[in-house]
C-alpha atoms as one frame of an Amber mdcrd trajectory, in Angstrom:
protein
   0.034   0.105   0.027   1.329   3.542  -0.865   2.281   5.799   1.814   0.511
   9.038   2.442   3.372  11.064   1.492   3.635   9.506  -1.857  -0.018   9.755
  -2.525   0.621  13.592  -1.379   3.446  14.188  -3.643   1.979  12.880  -6.562
  -1.134  15.095  -5.923   0.810  18.085  -5.554   2.445  17.575  -8.788  -0.643
  16.710 -10.647  -2.268  20.221  -9.227   0.884  22.275  -9.923   1.920  23.217
  -6.334   1.213  21.831  -2.809  -0.803  25.268  -2.282  -3.325  24.754  -5.430
  -3.625  21.180  -4.011  -4.782  22.574  -0.728  -6.856  24.994  -2.083  -8.905
  22.413  -3.417  -9.410  19.925  -0.438 -11.746  20.824   2.540 -12.587  19.214
   5.544 -16.098  18.207   7.280 -17.849  19.786   9.868 -17.111  18.977  13.595
 -19.261  16.656  15.676 -20.378  19.623  17.750 -21.688  21.488  14.770 -23.257
  18.520  13.224 -25.291  18.073  16.611 -26.662  21.426  16.069 -28.263  20.362
  12.516 -31.968  20.309  12.782 -33.269  16.598  11.852 -35.453  18.076   9.231
 -32.653  18.861   7.085 -31.430  15.462   7.214 -34.665  14.161   5.765 -34.411
  16.863   2.829 -30.805  16.226   2.128 -31.612  12.396   1.875 -34.587  13.196
  -0.385 -32.490  15.413  -2.508 -29.779  12.833  -3.164 -32.462  10.070  -3.812
 -33.745  12.136  -6.728 -30.439  13.318  -7.982 -29.502   9.717  -8.354 -30.325
   8.842 -12.284 -31.271  12.641 -12.636 -29.379  15.635 -13.636 -28.611  17.287
 -10.636 -29.498  20.939 -12.043 -32.817  19.481 -12.939 -33.628  18.673  -9.212
 -31.993  21.658  -7.805 -34.064  23.997 -10.190 -37.204  22.341  -8.849 -36.198
  22.192  -5.154 -38.263  24.995  -3.983 -41.288  23.182  -5.473 -40.369  20.113
  -3.114 -40.138  22.535  -0.008 -43.569  23.813  -0.891 -44.994  20.333  -1.563
 -43.577  18.454   1.473 -44.006  21.002   4.208 -40.111  22.179   4.286 -39.625
  18.441   5.019 -40.932  18.703   8.751 -40.694  15.314  10.509 -43.661  15.736
  12.850 -46.068  17.159   9.840 -44.798  14.164   7.389 -45.354  11.800  10.103
 -48.857  12.343  10.183 -49.200  12.143   6.054 -51.857   9.603   4.914 -51.085
   7.478   2.029 -53.625   9.173  -0.038 -52.227  12.563   0.702 -48.710  11.107
  -0.504 -50.334   9.965  -3.574 -51.724  13.144  -4.386 -48.371  14.968  -3.824
 -46.427  12.884  -5.903 -48.516  14.183  -8.663 -47.991  17.609  -7.953 -46.211
  19.631 -10.950 -44.074  21.302  -8.615 -41.976  18.138  -8.264 -40.189  15.481
 -10.305 -43.268  13.297 -10.493 -41.683   9.604  -9.457 -43.932   8.023  -7.105
 -41.271   5.286  -6.123 -38.893   8.029  -5.334 -41.379   9.964  -3.509 -42.214
   7.208  -1.220 -39.002   7.033   0.343 -39.895  10.370   1.794 -42.046   8.856
   4.664 -39.975   5.615   4.928 -36.940   8.039   5.691 -38.900  10.201   8.097
 -39.940   7.062  10.070 -35.984   5.790  10.089 -35.318   9.560  11.470 -38.070
   9.459  13.846 -37.100   6.095  15.548 -33.517   7.214  15.893 -34.962  10.190
  17.403 -36.778   7.735  20.297 -33.543   6.256  21.051 -30.759   8.979  20.588
 -32.784  12.230  21.070 -31.910  13.499  17.833 -30.981  12.102  14.256 -28.230
  14.534  14.356 -26.329  13.275  17.497 -26.734   9.698  16.100 -24.461  10.566
  13.198 -22.085  12.745  15.129 -21.445  10.013  17.469 -21.022   7.363  14.579
 -17.133   6.463  14.609 -15.408   7.315  11.389 -13.296   4.539  11.493 -16.288
   2.503  10.707 -18.111   4.586   8.479 -18.913   1.819   6.077 -21.097   0.711
   9.100 -23.096   3.824   8.896 -23.577   3.634   5.050 -25.102  -0.179   6.179
 -27.105   1.016   8.523 -28.607   3.864   5.985 -28.993   0.986   3.439 -30.874
  -1.325   5.723 -33.005   0.989   7.717 -33.573   3.650   5.215 -35.048   3.649
   1.519 -32.913   4.047  -1.517 -30.042   5.270   0.313 -27.856   2.358  -0.430
 -24.656   2.461  -3.066 -23.416   6.170  -3.066 -26.691   7.812  -2.141 -26.190
   7.881   1.616 -22.705   8.720   1.351 -23.031  11.681  -0.524 -25.795  12.708
   1.634 -23.651  12.283   4.374 -20.792  14.257   2.797 -23.135  16.880   1.903
 -24.382  17.458   5.380 -20.591  17.734   6.773 -20.162  14.214   8.261 -16.969
  12.793   7.500 -16.859  10.081   4.882 -14.692   8.973   2.052 -16.665   8.572
  -1.052 -16.385   5.439  -3.720 -16.260   8.064  -6.555 -14.937   6.811 -10.109
 -11.361   8.244  -9.468 -11.313   6.847  -5.587 -12.405   3.358  -7.084 -10.003
   3.614 -10.065  -7.120   4.205  -7.342  -8.331   1.241  -5.014  -8.110  -1.028
  -8.056  -4.819  -0.045  -9.476  -3.494  -0.773  -6.282  -5.137  -3.730  -5.685
  -6.771  -2.827  -2.487 -10.178  -3.999  -3.765 -11.327  -6.560  -6.431 -14.658
  -7.781  -7.338 -17.670  -5.867  -6.633 -17.580  -2.216  -5.562 -20.223  -2.652
  -2.883 -19.293  -6.289  -1.558 -18.605  -6.555   2.149 -14.953  -7.454   1.424
 -14.577  -4.318  -0.861 -15.811  -1.925   1.586 -13.544  -3.578   4.412 -10.600
  -3.187   2.645 -11.657   0.366   1.513 -12.207   1.309   4.886  -8.997  -0.391
   6.299  -7.177   1.550   3.589  -8.513   5.185   4.715  -7.919   4.216   8.335
  -4.256   3.426   7.715  -3.988   6.977   6.142  -5.584   8.781   8.958  -3.370
   7.173  11.403  -0.115   8.306   9.135  -1.521  11.497   8.283  -4.199  12.829
  11.090  -6.283  13.899   8.161  -9.944  13.364   7.700 -11.617  10.879   5.667
 -13.070  13.291   3.436  -9.613  15.247   2.800  -7.940  11.759   2.221 -10.668
  10.966   0.018 -10.206  14.046  -1.926  -6.472  13.606  -2.238  -6.719  10.063
  -3.478  -9.039  11.349  -6.372  -6.568  14.223  -6.997  -3.434  11.829  -7.327
  -5.317   9.906 -10.079  -7.455  10.017 -13.108  -8.112  12.703 -15.646  -6.080
  16.072 -14.289  -7.204  19.391 -14.663  -4.840  22.074 -13.147  -6.894  25.106
 -12.392  -5.785  28.158 -14.193
């Protein structure tokens, strides 16, 4: 396995300088700040990522104001009371992207968040306290207990909200395969465990976050675009 220093040096060279590279890398929010996030925002981001999957993100983002209007700003307490009949009506509203199967994920993920609120006080506390050295365990939890949050959907939502996580982007996957860290299916338990172990080792070597390391690995391989 490559050392952090080797990956870092190659990424610096590819981006032109250490200064340019570091300007492209950002960090997750702190656990304390994560705990301050309203749980409604988690449901909103899960829904956004579910709809962005398979669609142009720009299309979903352009309609997002409509989504917020139709689904009561994703307020958990209101959505818990929504009947199946009302959900069906809302799924046909022209202000949103009308995909009933994806609309159905809203109450399902709402219930998941509500259940965690009962046991952990808030969904944000639950997320903030999850150990990053087993972030794939959180991915698995969202996949099993949420709706359509498997694959990269759950991890992308976590990243968007500020939870420290690596991402299995095309460049990161290409790196892991090129260095024989993973083989076979990307989402297999073996591949996910190997990816987690790889990033945990880099964390110990560098004291960087998973997010920063994931970005670093991506910048060290694939199509290189040096900012002008």
